[in-house]
Amino acid sequence: MPAPDTTSEAPMPLAAHWRQLVCSWASGHRWPYEADASSVTIERDAPEAAWKIRLTVTTTGNGLLIVLMTDDRFLKGDQLALAAAAANAWNTYRLVPMLTVFNLTTARPYLAGIRTLPLTCAIPRADFHTAADRWVTEARELFAWCREECRL
């Protein structure tokens, strides 16, 4: 039997360390972030376009880490049906991240991508950073698809 790998770092319980993991990931990229009592928000320029990607990471009362992905736009009233159809199409074929029309009952609805992780899991810092890098890529792909394929 091979000796255990003592060079890998120990998994960190997500419930206790999610904020530390998000902030260290953003700092490692030298990306500015804002942290408050309930969330951490990172805003990135989409290099291929003149728009921004925003990731807001927070937790829920039912044990989930939520990554809310948005771009820098709100939907107009005449775009709501198209946005709902786009979310249905995306979720049928891709699902990850889940696409939704968010804040539908307000005057400023918007498209949002959503990723979740259970707070009961534990993850090494490097693996969390790899997952978070993937979230940025997914957000870029999601909103590029919304703009190019759906004209949203």
Coordinates of C-alpha atoms in Angstrom, one line a residue:
M1 CA 0.0 0.0 0.0
P2 CA 1.4 3.4 -0.9
A3 CA 2.2 5.9 1.8
P4 CA -0.4 8.6 2.3
D5 CA 0.3 11.9 0.5
T6 CA 1.4 14.3 3.2
T7 CA 2.0 17.2 0.8
S8 CA -1.7 17.9 0.0
E9 CA -3.5 20.3 2.3
A10 CA -6.3 19.2 4.5
P11 CA -9.8 19.8 3.4
M12 CA -11.4 22.9 5.0
P13 CA -15.0 22.6 6.3
L14 CA -17.0 24.9 4.0
A15 CA -19.4 26.0 6.7
A16 CA -16.6 27.4 8.8
H17 CA -14.2 28.6 6.1
W18 CA -16.2 29.6 3.0
R19 CA -15.5 33.4 3.4
Q20 CA -11.8 32.7 3.9
L21 CA -11.7 30.5 0.8
V22 CA -13.5 33.1 -1.4
C23 CA -11.3 35.9 -0.2
S24 CA -8.0 34.0 -0.6
W25 CA -9.2 33.0 -4.2
A26 CA -9.9 36.6 -5.1
S27 CA -6.7 37.8 -3.5
G28 CA -4.7 35.2 -5.3
H29 CA -5.9 36.7 -8.6
R30 CA -5.4 40.2 -7.3
W31 CA -9.1 40.8 -7.9
P32 CA -10.7 43.4 -5.6
Y33 CA -13.6 42.1 -3.6
E34 CA -16.1 43.4 -1.1
A35 CA -17.0 41.4 2.0
D36 CA -19.7 42.2 4.4
A37 CA -21.4 40.3 7.2
S38 CA -23.3 37.9 4.8
S39 CA -21.5 37.8 1.5
V40 CA -18.4 38.3 -0.6
T41 CA -18.7 40.0 -4.0
I42 CA -16.1 39.9 -6.8
E43 CA -16.5 41.9 -10.0
R44 CA -14.5 41.1 -13.1
D45 CA -14.4 42.6 -16.5
A46 CA -15.2 40.2 -19.3
P47 CA -12.1 40.6 -21.5
E48 CA -13.9 39.6 -24.6
A49 CA -16.7 42.2 -24.2
A50 CA -17.5 45.6 -22.7
W51 CA -19.3 44.2 -19.7
K52 CA -18.7 42.9 -16.2
I53 CA -19.3 39.6 -14.4
R54 CA -20.2 39.8 -10.7
L55 CA -20.0 36.8 -8.4
T56 CA -21.7 37.2 -5.1
V57 CA -21.0 34.3 -2.7
T58 CA -23.3 33.8 0.4
T59 CA -24.9 31.1 2.4
T60 CA -28.5 30.1 3.0
G61 CA -30.3 29.0 6.1
N62 CA -30.8 25.6 4.7
G63 CA -27.1 24.7 4.5
L64 CA -26.0 25.8 1.0
L65 CA -23.2 28.0 -0.3
I66 CA -24.7 30.1 -3.1
V67 CA -22.7 31.6 -6.0
L68 CA -24.9 34.2 -7.7
M69 CA -23.5 35.2 -11.1
T70 CA -24.7 38.3 -12.8
D71 CA -23.6 40.7 -15.6
D72 CA -23.9 44.4 -15.6
R73 CA -27.4 44.8 -17.0
F74 CA -31.1 44.8 -16.0
L75 CA -33.8 43.4 -18.2
K76 CA -36.4 45.6 -19.9
G77 CA -40.1 44.7 -19.5
D78 CA -40.3 43.5 -23.1
Q79 CA -37.4 41.1 -22.5
L80 CA -38.9 39.1 -19.7
A81 CA -40.6 36.4 -21.8
L82 CA -37.5 36.0 -23.9
A83 CA -35.4 35.8 -20.8
A84 CA -37.7 33.1 -19.3
A85 CA -37.5 31.1 -22.6
A86 CA -33.7 31.5 -22.6
A87 CA -33.4 30.2 -19.0
N88 CA -35.6 27.2 -19.9
A89 CA -33.4 26.5 -23.0
W90 CA -30.1 26.9 -21.1
N91 CA -31.3 24.7 -18.2
T92 CA -32.5 22.0 -20.5
Y93 CA -29.2 21.7 -22.4
R94 CA -26.5 23.0 -20.0
L95 CA -28.1 23.3 -16.5
V96 CA -24.8 24.4 -14.9
P97 CA -24.9 27.1 -13.8
M98 CA -28.6 27.2 -13.5
L99 CA -30.0 30.3 -15.3
T100 CA -32.9 32.2 -13.8
V101 CA -34.7 35.5 -14.1
F102 CA -34.0 37.1 -10.7
N103 CA -36.0 39.8 -8.9
L104 CA -38.9 39.3 -11.2
T105 CA -41.3 41.1 -8.9
T106 CA -39.2 44.3 -8.9
A107 CA -38.8 47.1 -11.4
R108 CA -35.3 45.9 -12.1
P109 CA -35.2 42.1 -12.9
Y110 CA -32.0 40.6 -14.3
L111 CA -30.6 37.3 -15.4
A112 CA -28.6 35.3 -12.9
G113 CA -26.6 32.1 -13.0
I114 CA -26.6 30.1 -9.8
R115 CA -24.2 27.5 -8.5
T116 CA -24.5 25.8 -5.1
L117 CA -22.4 23.7 -2.8
P118 CA -23.5 22.0 0.4
L119 CA -22.0 23.7 3.5
T120 CA -21.4 20.2 5.0
C121 CA -18.6 19.5 2.5
A122 CA -14.9 20.0 3.2
I123 CA -12.6 21.0 0.4
P124 CA -8.9 21.8 0.1
R125 CA -8.1 25.4 -0.7
A126 CA -6.5 24.5 -4.1
D127 CA -9.6 22.6 -5.1
F128 CA -11.9 25.4 -4.1
H129 CA -9.8 27.9 -6.1
T130 CA -10.1 25.6 -9.1
A131 CA -13.9 25.4 -8.7
A132 CA -14.1 29.2 -8.3
D133 CA -12.0 29.7 -11.5
R134 CA -14.5 27.5 -13.3
W135 CA -17.4 29.7 -12.0
V136 CA -15.9 32.7 -13.7
T137 CA -15.5 30.8 -16.9
E138 CA -19.1 29.5 -16.7
A139 CA -20.4 33.0 -16.0
R140 CA -18.6 34.4 -19.1
E141 CA -20.0 31.5 -21.2
L142 CA -23.5 31.9 -19.8
F143 CA -23.8 35.6 -20.4
A144 CA -22.0 35.5 -23.8
W145 CA -24.6 32.9 -24.8
C146 CA -27.5 35.1 -23.5
R147 CA -26.1 38.1 -25.5
E148 CA -25.2 36.3 -28.7
E149 CA -27.9 33.6 -29.0
C150 CA -30.8 35.3 -27.3
R151 CA -30.0 39.0 -27.8
L152 CA -30.4 39.6 -24.1

